[in-house]
XYZ file of C-alpha atoms in Angstrom:
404
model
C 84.595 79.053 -36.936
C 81.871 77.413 -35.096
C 79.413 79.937 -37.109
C 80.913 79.326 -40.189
C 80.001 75.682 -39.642
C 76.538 76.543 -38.589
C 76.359 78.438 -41.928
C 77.665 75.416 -43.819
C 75.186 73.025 -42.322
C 72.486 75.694 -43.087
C 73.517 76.026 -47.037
C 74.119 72.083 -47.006
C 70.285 71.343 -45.897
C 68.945 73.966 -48.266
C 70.673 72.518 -51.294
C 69.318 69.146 -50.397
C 65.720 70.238 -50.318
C 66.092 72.086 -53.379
C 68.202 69.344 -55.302
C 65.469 66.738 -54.417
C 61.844 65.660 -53.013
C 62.739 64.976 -49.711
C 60.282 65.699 -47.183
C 61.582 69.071 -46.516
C 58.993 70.190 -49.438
C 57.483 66.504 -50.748
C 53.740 66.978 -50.819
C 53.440 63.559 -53.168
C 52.417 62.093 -49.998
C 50.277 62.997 -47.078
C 51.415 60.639 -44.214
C 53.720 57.951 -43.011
C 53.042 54.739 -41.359
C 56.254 54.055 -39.960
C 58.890 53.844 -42.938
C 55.661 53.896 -45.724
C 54.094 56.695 -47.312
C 50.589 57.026 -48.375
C 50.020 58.724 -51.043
C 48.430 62.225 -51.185
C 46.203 61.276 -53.874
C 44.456 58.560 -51.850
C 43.524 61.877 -49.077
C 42.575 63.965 -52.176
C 40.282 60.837 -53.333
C 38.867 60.851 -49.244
C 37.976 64.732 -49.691
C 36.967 64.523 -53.191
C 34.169 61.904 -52.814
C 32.449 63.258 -49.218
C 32.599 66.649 -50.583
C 30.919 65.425 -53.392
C 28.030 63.591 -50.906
C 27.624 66.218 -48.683
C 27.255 68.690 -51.693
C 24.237 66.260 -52.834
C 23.124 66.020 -49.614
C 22.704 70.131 -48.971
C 21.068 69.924 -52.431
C 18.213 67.226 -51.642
C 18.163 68.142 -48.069
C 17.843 72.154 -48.247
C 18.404 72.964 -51.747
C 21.765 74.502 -51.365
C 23.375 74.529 -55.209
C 26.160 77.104 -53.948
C 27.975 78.769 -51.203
C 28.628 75.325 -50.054
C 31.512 76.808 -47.921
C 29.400 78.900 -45.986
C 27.484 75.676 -44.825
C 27.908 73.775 -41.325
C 28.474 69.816 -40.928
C 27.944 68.508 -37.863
C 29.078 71.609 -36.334
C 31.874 72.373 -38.198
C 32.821 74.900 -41.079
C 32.270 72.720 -44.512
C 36.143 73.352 -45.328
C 37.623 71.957 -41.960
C 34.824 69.332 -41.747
C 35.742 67.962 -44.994
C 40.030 68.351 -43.664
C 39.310 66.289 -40.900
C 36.577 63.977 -42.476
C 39.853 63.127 -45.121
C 42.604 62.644 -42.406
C 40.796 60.094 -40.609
C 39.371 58.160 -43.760
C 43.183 58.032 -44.675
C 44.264 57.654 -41.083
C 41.845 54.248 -40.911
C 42.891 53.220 -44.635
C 46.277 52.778 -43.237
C 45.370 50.856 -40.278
C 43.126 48.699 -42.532
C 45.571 47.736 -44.475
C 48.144 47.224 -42.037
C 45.634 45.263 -39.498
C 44.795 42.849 -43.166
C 48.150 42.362 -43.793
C 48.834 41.159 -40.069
C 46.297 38.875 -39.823
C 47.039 37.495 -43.005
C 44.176 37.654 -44.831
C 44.227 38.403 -48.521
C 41.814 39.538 -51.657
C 40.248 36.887 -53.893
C 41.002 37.158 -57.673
C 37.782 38.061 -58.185
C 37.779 40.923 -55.716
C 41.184 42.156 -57.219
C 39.187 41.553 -61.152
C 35.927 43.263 -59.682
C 38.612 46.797 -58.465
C 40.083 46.535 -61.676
C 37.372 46.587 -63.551
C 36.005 49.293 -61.891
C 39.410 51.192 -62.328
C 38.898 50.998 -66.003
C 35.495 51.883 -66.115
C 36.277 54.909 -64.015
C 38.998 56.061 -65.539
C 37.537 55.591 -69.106
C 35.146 58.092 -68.521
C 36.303 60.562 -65.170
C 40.718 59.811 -65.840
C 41.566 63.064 -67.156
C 39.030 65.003 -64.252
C 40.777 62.668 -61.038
C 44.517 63.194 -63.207
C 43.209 67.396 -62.756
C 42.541 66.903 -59.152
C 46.323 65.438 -58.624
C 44.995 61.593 -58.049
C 46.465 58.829 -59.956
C 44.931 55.808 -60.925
C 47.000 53.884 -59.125
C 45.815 56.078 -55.802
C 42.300 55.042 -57.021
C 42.651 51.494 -56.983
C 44.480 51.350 -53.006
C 41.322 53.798 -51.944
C 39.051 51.018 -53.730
C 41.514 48.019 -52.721
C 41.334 49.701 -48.792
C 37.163 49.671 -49.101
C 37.462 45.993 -49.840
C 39.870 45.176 -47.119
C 37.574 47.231 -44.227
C 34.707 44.827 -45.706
C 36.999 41.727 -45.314
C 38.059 42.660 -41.892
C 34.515 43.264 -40.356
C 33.056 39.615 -42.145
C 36.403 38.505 -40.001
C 35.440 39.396 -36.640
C 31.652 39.586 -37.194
C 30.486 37.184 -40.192
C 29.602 33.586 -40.124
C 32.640 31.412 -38.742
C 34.550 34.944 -37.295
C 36.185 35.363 -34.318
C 33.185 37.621 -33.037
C 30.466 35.894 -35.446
C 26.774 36.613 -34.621
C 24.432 34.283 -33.802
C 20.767 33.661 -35.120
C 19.382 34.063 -32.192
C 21.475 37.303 -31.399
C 20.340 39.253 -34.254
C 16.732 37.874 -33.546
C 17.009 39.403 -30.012
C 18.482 42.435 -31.706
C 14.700 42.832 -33.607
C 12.867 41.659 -30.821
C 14.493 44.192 -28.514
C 14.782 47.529 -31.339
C 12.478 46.972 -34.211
C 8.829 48.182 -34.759
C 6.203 46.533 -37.194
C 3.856 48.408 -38.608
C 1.275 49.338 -41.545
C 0.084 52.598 -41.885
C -2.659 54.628 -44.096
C -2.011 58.852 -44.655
C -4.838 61.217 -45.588
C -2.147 64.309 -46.589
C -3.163 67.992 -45.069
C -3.560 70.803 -47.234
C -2.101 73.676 -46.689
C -3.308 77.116 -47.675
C -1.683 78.957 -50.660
C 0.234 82.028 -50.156
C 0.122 85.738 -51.704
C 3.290 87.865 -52.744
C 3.961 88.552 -49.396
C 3.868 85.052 -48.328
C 0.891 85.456 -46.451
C -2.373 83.398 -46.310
C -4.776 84.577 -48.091
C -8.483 84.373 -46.231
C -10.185 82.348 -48.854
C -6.971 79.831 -49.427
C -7.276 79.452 -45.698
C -10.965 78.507 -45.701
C -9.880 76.244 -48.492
C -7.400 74.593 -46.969
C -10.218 73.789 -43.732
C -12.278 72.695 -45.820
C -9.944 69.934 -47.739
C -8.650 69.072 -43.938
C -12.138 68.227 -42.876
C -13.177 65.869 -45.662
C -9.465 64.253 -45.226
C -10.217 63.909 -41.864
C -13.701 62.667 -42.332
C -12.280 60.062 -44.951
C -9.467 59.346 -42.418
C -12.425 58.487 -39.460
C -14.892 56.128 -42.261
C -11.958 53.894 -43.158
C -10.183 54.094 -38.972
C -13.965 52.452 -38.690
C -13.914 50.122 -40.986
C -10.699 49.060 -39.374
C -12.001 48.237 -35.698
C -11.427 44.932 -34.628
C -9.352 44.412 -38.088
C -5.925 42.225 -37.484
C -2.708 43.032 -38.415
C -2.583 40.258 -40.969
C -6.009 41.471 -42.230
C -5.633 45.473 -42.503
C -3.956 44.685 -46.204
C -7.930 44.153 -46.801
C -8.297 48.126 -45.409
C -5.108 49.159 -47.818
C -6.142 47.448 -50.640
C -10.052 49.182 -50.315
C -7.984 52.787 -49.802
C -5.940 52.549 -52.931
C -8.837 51.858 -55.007
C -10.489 54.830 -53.154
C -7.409 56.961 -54.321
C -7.366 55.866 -57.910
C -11.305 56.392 -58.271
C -10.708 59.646 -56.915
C -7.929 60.655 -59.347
C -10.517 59.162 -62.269
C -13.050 61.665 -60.988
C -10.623 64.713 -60.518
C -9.049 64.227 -64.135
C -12.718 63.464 -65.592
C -13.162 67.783 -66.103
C -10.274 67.719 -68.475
C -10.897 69.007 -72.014
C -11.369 66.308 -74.959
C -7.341 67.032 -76.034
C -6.120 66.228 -72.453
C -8.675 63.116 -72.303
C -6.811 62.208 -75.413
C -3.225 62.301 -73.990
C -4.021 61.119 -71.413
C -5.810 58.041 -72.827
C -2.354 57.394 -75.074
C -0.031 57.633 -72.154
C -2.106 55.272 -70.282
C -2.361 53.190 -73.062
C 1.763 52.839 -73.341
C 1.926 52.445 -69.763
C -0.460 49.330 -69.435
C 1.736 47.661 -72.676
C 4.872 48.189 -70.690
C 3.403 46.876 -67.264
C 5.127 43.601 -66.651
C 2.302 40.269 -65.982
C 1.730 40.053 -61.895
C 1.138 36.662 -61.925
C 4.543 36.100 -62.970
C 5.733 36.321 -59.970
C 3.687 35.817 -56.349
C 3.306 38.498 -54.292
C 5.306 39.589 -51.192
C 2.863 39.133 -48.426
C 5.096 41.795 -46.949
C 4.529 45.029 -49.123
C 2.324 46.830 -47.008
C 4.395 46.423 -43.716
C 7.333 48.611 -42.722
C 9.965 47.079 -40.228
C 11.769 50.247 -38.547
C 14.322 50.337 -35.681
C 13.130 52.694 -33.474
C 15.462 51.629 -30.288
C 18.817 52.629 -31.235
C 17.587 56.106 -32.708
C 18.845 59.467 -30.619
C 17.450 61.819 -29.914
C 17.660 64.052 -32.558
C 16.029 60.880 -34.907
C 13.013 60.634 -32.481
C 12.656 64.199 -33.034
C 11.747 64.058 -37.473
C 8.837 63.350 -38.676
C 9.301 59.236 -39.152
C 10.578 59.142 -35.337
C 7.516 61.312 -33.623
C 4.909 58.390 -35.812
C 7.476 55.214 -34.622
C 7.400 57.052 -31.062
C 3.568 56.715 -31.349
C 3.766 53.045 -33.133
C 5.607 52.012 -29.520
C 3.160 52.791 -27.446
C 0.651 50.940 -28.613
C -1.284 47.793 -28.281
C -0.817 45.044 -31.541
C -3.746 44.236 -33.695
C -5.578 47.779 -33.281
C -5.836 50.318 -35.553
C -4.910 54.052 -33.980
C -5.568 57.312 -35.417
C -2.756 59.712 -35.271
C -1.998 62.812 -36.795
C 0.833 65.366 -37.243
C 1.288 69.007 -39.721
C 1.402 66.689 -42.872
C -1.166 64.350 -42.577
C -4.179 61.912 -41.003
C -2.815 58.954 -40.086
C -4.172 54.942 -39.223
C -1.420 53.192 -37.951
C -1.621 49.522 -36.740
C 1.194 47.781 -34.828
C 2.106 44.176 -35.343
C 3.935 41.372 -33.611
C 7.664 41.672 -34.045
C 8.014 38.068 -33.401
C 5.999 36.879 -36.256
C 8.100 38.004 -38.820
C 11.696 38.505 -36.698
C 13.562 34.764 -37.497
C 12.843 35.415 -41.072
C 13.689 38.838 -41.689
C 16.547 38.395 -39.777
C 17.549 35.849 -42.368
C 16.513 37.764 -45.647
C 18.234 41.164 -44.371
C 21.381 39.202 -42.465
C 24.196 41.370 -44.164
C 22.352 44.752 -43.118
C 21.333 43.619 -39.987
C 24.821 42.168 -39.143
C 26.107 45.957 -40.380
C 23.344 47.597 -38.084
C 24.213 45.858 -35.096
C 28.617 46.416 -35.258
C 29.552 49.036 -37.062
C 29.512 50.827 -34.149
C 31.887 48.371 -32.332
C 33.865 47.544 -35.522
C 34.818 51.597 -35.789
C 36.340 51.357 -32.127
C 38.266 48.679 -33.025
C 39.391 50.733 -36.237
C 40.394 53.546 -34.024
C 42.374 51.528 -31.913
C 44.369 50.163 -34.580
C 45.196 53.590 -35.917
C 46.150 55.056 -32.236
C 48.531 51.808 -32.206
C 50.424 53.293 -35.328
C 53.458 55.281 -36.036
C 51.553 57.917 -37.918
C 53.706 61.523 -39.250
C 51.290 63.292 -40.995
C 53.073 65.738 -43.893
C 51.194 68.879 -42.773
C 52.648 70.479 -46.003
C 51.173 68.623 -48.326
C 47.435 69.030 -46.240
C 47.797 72.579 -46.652
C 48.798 71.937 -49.989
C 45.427 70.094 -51.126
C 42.421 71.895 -49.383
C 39.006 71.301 -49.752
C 38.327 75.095 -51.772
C 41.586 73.904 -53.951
C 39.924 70.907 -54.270
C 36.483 72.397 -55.420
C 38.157 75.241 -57.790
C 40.103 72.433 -59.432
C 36.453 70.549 -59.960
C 35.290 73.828 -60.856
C 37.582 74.991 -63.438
C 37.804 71.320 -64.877
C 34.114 71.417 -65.715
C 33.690 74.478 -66.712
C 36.430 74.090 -68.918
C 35.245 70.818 -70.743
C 31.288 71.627 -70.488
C 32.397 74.834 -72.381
C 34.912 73.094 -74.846
């Protein structure tokens, strides 16, 4: 008897799975937050759109155009990066939301016209390709509606009149205490050209001297010109060096034939009518200056190129011009005063500074919230909607309709 029940009970749970979407087999959603669910197309959007980055990213960064699953992010295997990357987004969507809705803060109209808007736009031209992919519009607009409420939530702790607001003079300490000022002139290297094999030849290695010698000459004339040259004052050096460069481009493209002197004459021609009048507007006394934060950069940041020339930048004295060099180029770099320039670019870059300076501390926050939450994650439903399903769908969508 007391098998025959067992039996019963077995047949009896079956039926219900089969006879309805219960969570026995429901992969419509991909979580729950206590008695809510969150829908699966709002984790699809979360893998969708940083698969799509990173895949841009291996493109600019190392020319990757396939194979993308045989690539490493931060460590991990591109197919359980991109898993985890879309649990967590979801993971902190849910918290966001629920964290808004307890401190009772709410969207503007014109934040809830500015989603919608988008929504249509969106969905007027890439609806049918998100429908392929299993996301819904209405999935769309919580992902978008969730980005808006994370931006609300940080200007409420962090912003003017928050509960963690930043001061002027914080952020100004912030510069003082991170930030480099800096100008800098670059004389590129030249490298030597390579054979079949991918060797040097000897002659494109003599060439190559030869071109780093007079760039390094050039690089010396105008480092002399520069002694005893202020900060404020190198634009003087700059402004001398471009019209160096553009004489020597005159002179270089002087040996073309009379046909090429022609084009070349008409394209200039239609660029000069096109060029808009500079004394329209006055010019930013700024242009020639770079503002980098050097302080808060690890390790592997000091390491690039830009890091090794802002390591160099910090070590030196304001007001004198430096020659420095690395594979790619001759270098004069001069360092200015971070204090004459730190109240006001603190208040024409506020947003991005204020960003900068706690999005580190905002994201512990965000991970508290979500440890604080009943969270069931429907593991059928994330083995359901994998990253490779989610490419072969993008894949057969646009072959499909670039074919059609």
């Amino acid at each position: 008897m007391a098998k025959a029940k067992k039996i019963t009970a077995a047949l009896t749970a079956a039926l219900l799975c089969t006879a309805s979407l219960t969570s026995c087999s429901d992969t419509s959603y991909v979580m729950t937050v206590g008695d809510s669910k969150i829908n699966a197309g709002i984790y699809i959007y979360n893998e969708l759109t940083e698969m799509s980055y990173q895949m841009t990213m291996m493109y600019y960064q190392k020319g990757i155009k396939k194979d993308y699953f045989d690539q490493k992010v931060d460590g991990k295997a591109f197919d359980e990066y991109l898993s985890d990357y879309a649990l967590t987004a979801t993971k902190e969507y849910a918290a966001v939301v629920d964290k808004f809705n307890e401190l009772g803060l709410t969207l503007s109209d014109e934040d809830i016209k500015s989603i919608n808007d988008s929504i249509s736009s969106t969905w007027d031209s890439q609806g049918e390709f998100y429908e392929s992919e299993g996301i819904s519009k209405e999935s769309v607009k919580l992902a978008l509606k969730g980005s808006k409420m994370r931006e609300e939530l940080f200007d409420h702790y962090y912003a003017e009149g928050g509960e963690e607001a930043v001061s002027d003079d914080e952020m100004v300490k912030y510069l003082d205490d991170n930030y480099l000022r800096y100008k800098s002139i670059s004389f590129a290297k030249t490298k030597a050209s390579t054979d079949s094999s991918s060797s040097a030849t000897d002659s494109s290695t003599d060439s190559a001297a030869a071109a780093n010698e007079e760039a390094k000459a050039k690089r010396d004339e105008f480092l002399e010109k520069a002694q005893g040259v202020s900060f404020d004052d190198f634009d003087s050096i700059i402004d001398e060096y471009n019209d160096y460069v553009a004489s020597k481009k005159a002179a270089d493209s002087s040996s073309a034939t009379d046909s090429d002197s022609s084009a070349a004459d008409s394209s200039t021609a239609s660029d000069t009518d096109s060029s808009t009048d500079s004394s329209s507007s006055a010019p930013d006394p700024y242009a020639n200056e770079k503002m980098m934060n050097y302080g808060t950069m690890d390790d592997s940041q000091k390491d690039t190129t830009n890091g090794k020339i802002l390591k160099e930048v910090s070590g030196m004295s304001t007001d004198v011009a430096t020659a420095y060099e690395d594979d790619n180029a001759y270098y004069i770099l001069i360092k200015g005063d971070i204090k004459g320039r730190d109240t006001e670019y603190a208040k024409d870059n506020h947003e991005d500074l204020l960003k900068e300076m706690k999005s580190d501390e905002f994201q512990k926050k965000l991970t508290s919230w979500v440890e604080k939450l009943d969270i069931k994650v429907n593991n059928k439903a994330i083995k359901r909607y994998t990253p490779k399903v989610v490419y072969d769908k993008q894949t057969e969508y646009y072959s499909k309709n670039n074919n059609s």
